[in-house]
Coordinates of N, CA and C in Angstrom, one line a residue:
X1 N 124.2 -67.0 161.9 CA 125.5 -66.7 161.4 C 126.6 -67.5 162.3
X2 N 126.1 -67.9 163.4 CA 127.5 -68.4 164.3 C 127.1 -69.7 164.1
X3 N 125.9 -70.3 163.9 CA 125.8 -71.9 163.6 C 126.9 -72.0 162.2
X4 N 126.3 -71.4 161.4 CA 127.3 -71.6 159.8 C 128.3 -71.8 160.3
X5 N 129.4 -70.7 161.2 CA 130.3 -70.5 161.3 C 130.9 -71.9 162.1
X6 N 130.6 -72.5 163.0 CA 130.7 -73.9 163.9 C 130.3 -74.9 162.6
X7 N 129.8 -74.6 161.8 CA 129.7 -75.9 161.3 C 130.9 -75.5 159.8
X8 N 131.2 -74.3 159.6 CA 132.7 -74.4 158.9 C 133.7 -74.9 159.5
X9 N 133.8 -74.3 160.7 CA 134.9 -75.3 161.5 C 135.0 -76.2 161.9
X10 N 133.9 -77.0 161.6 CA 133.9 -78.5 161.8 C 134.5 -79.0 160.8
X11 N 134.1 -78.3 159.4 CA 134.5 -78.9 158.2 C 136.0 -78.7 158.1
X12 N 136.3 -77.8 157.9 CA 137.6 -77.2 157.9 C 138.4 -78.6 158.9
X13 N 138.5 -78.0 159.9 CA 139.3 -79.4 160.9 C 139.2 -80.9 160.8
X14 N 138.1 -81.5 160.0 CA 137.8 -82.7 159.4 C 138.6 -82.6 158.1
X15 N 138.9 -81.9 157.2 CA 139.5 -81.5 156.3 C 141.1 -81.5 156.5
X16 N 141.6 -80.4 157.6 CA 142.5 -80.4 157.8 C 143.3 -81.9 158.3
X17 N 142.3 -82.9 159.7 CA 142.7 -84.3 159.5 C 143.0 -85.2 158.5
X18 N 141.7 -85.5 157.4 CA 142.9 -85.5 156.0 C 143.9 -85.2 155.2
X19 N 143.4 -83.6 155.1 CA 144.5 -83.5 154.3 C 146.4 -84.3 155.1
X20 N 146.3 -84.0 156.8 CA 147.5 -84.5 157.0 C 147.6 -85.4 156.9
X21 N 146.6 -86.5 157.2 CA 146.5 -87.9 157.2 C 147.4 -88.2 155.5
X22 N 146.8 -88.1 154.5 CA 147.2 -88.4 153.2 C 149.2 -87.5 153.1
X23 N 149.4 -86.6 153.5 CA 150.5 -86.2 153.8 C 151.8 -86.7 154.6
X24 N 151.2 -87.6 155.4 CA 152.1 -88.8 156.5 C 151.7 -89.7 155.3
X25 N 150.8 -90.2 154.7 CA 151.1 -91.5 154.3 C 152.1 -91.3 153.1
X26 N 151.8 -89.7 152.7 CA 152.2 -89.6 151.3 C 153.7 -89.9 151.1
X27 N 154.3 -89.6 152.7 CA 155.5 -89.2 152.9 C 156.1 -90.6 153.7
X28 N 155.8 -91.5 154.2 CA 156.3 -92.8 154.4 C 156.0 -93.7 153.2
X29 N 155.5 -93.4 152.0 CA 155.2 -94.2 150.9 C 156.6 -93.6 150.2
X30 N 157.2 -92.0 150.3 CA 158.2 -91.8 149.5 C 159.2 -92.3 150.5
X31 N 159.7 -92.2 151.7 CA 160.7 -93.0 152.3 C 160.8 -94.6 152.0
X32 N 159.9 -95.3 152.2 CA 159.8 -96.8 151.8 C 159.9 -97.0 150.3
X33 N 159.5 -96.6 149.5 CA 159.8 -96.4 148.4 C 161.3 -96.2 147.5
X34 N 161.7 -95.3 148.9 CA 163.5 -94.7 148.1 C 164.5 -95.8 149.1
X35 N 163.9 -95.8 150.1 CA 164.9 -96.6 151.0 C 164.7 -98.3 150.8
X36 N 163.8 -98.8 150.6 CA 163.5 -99.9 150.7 C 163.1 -100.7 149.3
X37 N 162.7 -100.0 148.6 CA 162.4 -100.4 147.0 C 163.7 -100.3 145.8
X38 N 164.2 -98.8 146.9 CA 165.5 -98.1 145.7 C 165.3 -97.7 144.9
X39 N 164.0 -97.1 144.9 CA 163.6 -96.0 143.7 C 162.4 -95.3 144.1
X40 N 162.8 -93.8 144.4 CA 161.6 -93.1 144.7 C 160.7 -92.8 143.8
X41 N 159.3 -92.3 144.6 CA 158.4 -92.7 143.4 C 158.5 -91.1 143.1
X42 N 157.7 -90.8 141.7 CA 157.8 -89.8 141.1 C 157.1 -88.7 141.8
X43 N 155.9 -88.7 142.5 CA 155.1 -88.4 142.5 C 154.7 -87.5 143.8
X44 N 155.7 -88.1 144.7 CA 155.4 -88.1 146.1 C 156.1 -87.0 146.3
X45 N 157.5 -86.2 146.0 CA 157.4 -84.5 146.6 C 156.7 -83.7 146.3
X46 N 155.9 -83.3 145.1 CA 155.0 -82.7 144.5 C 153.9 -82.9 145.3
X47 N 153.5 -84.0 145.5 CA 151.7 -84.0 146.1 C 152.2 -83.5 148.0
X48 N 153.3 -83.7 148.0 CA 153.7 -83.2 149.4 C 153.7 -81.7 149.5
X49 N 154.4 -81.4 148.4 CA 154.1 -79.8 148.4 C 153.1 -79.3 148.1
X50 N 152.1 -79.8 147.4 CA 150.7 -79.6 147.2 C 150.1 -79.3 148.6
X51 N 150.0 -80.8 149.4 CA 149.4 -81.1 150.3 C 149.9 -80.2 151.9
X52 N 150.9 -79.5 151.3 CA 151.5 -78.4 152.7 C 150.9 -77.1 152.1
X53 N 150.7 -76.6 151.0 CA 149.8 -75.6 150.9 C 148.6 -75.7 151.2
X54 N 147.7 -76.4 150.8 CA 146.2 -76.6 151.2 C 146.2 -76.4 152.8
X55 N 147.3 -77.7 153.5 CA 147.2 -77.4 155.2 C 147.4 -76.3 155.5
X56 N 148.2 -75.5 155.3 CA 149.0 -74.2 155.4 C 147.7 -72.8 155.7
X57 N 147.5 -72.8 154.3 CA 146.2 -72.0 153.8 C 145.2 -72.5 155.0
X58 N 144.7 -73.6 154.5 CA 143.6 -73.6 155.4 C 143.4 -73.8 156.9
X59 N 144.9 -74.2 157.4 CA 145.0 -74.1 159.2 C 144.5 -72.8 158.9
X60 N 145.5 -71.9 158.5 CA 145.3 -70.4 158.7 C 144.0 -69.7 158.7
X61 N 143.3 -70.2 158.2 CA 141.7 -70.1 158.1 C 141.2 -70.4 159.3
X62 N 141.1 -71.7 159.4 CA 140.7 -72.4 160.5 C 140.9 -71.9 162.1
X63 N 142.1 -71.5 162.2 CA 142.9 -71.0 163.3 C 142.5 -69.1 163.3
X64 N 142.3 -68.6 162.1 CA 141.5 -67.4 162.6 C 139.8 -67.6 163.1
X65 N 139.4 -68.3 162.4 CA 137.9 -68.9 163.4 C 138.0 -68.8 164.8
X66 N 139.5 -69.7 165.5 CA 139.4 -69.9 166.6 C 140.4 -68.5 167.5
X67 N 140.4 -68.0 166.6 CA 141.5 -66.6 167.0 C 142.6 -67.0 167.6
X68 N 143.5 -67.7 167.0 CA 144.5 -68.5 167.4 C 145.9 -68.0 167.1
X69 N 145.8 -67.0 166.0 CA 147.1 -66.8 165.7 C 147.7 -65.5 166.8
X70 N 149.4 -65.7 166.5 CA 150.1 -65.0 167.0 C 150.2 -63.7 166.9
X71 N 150.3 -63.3 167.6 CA 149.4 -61.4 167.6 C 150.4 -60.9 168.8
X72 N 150.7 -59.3 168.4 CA 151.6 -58.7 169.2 C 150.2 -57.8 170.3
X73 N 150.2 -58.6 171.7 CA 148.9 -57.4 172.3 C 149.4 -56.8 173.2
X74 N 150.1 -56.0 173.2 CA 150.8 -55.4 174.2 C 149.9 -54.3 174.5
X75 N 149.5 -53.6 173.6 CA 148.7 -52.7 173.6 C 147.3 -52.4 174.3
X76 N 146.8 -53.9 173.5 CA 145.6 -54.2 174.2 C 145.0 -54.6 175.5
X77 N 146.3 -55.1 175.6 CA 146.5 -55.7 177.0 C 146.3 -54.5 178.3
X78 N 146.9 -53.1 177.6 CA 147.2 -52.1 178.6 C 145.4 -51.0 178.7
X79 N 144.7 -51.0 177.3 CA 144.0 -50.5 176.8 C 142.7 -50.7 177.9
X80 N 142.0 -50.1 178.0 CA 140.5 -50.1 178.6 C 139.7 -51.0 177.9
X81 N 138.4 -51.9 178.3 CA 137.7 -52.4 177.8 C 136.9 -51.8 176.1
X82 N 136.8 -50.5 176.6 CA 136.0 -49.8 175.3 C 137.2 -49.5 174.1
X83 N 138.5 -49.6 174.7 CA 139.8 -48.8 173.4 C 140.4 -50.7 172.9
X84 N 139.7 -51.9 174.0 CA 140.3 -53.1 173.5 C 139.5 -53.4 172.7
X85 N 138.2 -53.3 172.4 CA 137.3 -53.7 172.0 C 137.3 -53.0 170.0
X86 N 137.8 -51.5 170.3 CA 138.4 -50.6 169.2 C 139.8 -51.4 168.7
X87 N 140.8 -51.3 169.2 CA 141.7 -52.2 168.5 C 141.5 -53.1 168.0
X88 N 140.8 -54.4 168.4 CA 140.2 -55.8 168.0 C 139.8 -55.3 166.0
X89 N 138.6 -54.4 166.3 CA 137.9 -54.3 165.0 C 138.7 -53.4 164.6
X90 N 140.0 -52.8 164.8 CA 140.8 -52.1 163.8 C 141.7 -53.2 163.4
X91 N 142.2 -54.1 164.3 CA 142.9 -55.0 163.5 C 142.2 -55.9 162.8
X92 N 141.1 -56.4 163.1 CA 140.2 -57.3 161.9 C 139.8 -57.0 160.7
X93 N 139.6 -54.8 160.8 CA 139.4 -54.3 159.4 C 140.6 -54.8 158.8
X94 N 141.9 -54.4 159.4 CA 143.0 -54.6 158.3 C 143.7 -55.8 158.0
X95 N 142.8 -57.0 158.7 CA 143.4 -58.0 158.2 C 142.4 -58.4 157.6
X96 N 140.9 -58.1 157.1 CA 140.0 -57.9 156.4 C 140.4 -57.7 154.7
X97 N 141.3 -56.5 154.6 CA 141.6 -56.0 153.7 C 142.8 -56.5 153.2
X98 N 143.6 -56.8 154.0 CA 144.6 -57.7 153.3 C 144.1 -58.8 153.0
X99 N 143.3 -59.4 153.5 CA 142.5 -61.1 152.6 C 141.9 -60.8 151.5
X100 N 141.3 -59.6 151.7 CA 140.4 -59.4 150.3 C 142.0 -58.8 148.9
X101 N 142.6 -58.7 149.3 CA 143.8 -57.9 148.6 C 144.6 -58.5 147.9
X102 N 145.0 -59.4 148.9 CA 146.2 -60.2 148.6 C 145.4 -61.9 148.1
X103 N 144.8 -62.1 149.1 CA 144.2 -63.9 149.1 C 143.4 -63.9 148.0
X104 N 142.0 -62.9 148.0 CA 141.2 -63.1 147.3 C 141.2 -62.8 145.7
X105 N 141.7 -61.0 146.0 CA 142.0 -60.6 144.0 C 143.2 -61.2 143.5
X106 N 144.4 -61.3 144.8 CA 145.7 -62.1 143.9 C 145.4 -63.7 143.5
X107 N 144.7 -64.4 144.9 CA 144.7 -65.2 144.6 C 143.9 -65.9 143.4
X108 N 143.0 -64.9 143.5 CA 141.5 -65.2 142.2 C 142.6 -65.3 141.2
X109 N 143.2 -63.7 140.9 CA 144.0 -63.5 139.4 C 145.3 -64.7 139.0
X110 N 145.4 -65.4 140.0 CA 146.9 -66.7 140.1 C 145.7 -67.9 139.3
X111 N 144.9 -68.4 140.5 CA 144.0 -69.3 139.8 C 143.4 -69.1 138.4
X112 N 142.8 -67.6 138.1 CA 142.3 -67.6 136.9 C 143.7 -67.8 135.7
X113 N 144.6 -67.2 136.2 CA 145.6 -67.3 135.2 C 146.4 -68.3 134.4
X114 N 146.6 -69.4 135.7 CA 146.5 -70.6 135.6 C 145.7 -71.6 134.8
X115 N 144.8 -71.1 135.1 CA 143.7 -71.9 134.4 C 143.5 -71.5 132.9
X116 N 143.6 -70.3 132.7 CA 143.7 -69.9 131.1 C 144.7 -70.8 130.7
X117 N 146.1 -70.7 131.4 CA 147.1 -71.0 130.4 C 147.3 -72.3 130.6
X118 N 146.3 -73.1 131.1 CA 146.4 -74.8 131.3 C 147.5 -75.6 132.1
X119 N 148.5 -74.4 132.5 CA 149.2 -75.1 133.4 C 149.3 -76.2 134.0
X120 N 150.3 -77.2 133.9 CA 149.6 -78.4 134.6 C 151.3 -79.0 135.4
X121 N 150.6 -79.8 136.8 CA 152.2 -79.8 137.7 C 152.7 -81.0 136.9
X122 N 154.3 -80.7 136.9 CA 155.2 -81.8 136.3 C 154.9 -83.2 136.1
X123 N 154.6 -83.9 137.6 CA 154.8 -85.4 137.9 C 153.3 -85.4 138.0
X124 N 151.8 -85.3 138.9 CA 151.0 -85.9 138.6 C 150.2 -85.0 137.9
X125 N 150.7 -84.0 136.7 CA 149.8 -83.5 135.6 C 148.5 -82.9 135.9
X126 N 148.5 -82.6 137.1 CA 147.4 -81.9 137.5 C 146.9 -80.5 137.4
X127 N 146.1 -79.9 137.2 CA 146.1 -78.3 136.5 C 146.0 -77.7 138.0
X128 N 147.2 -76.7 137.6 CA 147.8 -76.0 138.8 C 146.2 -74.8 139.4
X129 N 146.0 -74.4 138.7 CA 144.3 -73.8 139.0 C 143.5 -74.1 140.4
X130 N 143.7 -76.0 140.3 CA 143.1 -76.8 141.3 C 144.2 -76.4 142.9
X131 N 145.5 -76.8 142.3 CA 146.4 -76.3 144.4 C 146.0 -74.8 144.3
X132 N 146.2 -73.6 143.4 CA 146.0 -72.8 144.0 C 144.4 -71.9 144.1
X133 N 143.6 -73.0 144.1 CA 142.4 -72.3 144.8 C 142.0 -72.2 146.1
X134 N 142.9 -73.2 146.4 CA 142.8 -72.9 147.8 C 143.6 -71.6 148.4
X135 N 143.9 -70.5 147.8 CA 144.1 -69.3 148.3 C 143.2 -68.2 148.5
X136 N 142.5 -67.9 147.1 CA 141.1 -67.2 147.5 C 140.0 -68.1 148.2
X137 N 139.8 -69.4 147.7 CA 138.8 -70.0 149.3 C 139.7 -69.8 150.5
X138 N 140.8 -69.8 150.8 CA 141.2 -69.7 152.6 C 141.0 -68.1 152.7
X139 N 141.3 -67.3 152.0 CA 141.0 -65.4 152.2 C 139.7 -65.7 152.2
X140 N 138.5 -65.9 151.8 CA 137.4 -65.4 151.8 C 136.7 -66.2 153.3
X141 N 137.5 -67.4 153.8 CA 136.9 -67.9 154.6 C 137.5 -67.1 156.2
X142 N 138.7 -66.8 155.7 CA 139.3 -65.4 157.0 C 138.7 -64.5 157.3
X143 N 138.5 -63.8 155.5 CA 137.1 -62.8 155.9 C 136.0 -62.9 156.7
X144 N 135.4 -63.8 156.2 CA 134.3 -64.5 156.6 C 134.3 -64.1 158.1
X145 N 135.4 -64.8 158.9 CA 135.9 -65.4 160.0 C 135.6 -64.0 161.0
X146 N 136.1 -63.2 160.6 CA 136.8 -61.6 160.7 C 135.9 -60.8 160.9
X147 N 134.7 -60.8 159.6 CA 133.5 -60.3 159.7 C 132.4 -60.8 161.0
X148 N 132.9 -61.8 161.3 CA 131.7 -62.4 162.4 C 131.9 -62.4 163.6
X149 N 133.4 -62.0 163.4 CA 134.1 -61.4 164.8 C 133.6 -59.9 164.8
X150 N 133.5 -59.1 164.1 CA 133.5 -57.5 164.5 C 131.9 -57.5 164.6
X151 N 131.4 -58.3 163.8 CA 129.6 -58.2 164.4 C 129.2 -58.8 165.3
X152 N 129.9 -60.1 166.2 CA 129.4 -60.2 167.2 C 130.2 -60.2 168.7
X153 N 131.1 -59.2 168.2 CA 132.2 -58.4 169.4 C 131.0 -57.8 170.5

């Protein structure tokens, strides 16, 4: 289970370097483009906004792997080894449940919805289904994340 999980976060963070990589370029191709050409291209705030969700989502994935995010531990901090150890997997249940809640059923029911109705973005006509899948894949990979934390706590 913890090899899988090292070799998600490999992917993930190789992932995450693209996706920025193509987001710097995406974003000095719209500056040179407006400032230097005199006509921005069409294309380039859209795939920008695109490309900040996907990072967005998926640091946030990534970064619970590495238990990185910002957390109030005042508590835990004061707590005994055996009542820190209880807190940890009470807050992993509930942020367990909000992934499954919010990321995974909302986000499944956004992507499925999307996709019924063909939705497709303005400027590069892409079916909106595809940016928002990456909301139930980043919830299930938190889960994921969360679950491997309270089993190998």
């Amino acid at each position: 289970m913890i090899g899988f999980k090292n070799i998600l976060e490999n992917i993930l963070a190789r992932l995450l370097v693209v996706l920025m990589s193509l987001m710097v370029l995406n974003v000095l191709w719209q500056v040179f483009s407006r400032y230097v050409m005199g006509e921005p291209s069409p294309f380039t705030d859209e795939l920008a906004r695109f490309l900040m969700i996907w990072l967005g989502l998926l640091g946030a994935a990534y970064v619970s792997a590495k238990n990185g995010h910002v957390a109030i531990d005042v508590l835990v901090k004061r707590a005994n080894a055996k009542n820190q150890r209880l807190l940890k997997r009470v807050v992993s249940g509930f942020i367990i449940l909000f992934c499954l809640a919010s990321m995974v059923t909302g986000g499944g029911w956004l992507v499925y919805t999307t996709y019924e109705l063909k939705q497709l973005s303005p400027a590069l006509g892409l079916p909106l289904a595809y940016v928002y899948i990456v909301i139930p894949l980043s919830g299930l990979i938190v889960v994921y994340n969360k679950v491997v934390e309270i089993l190998t706590d």
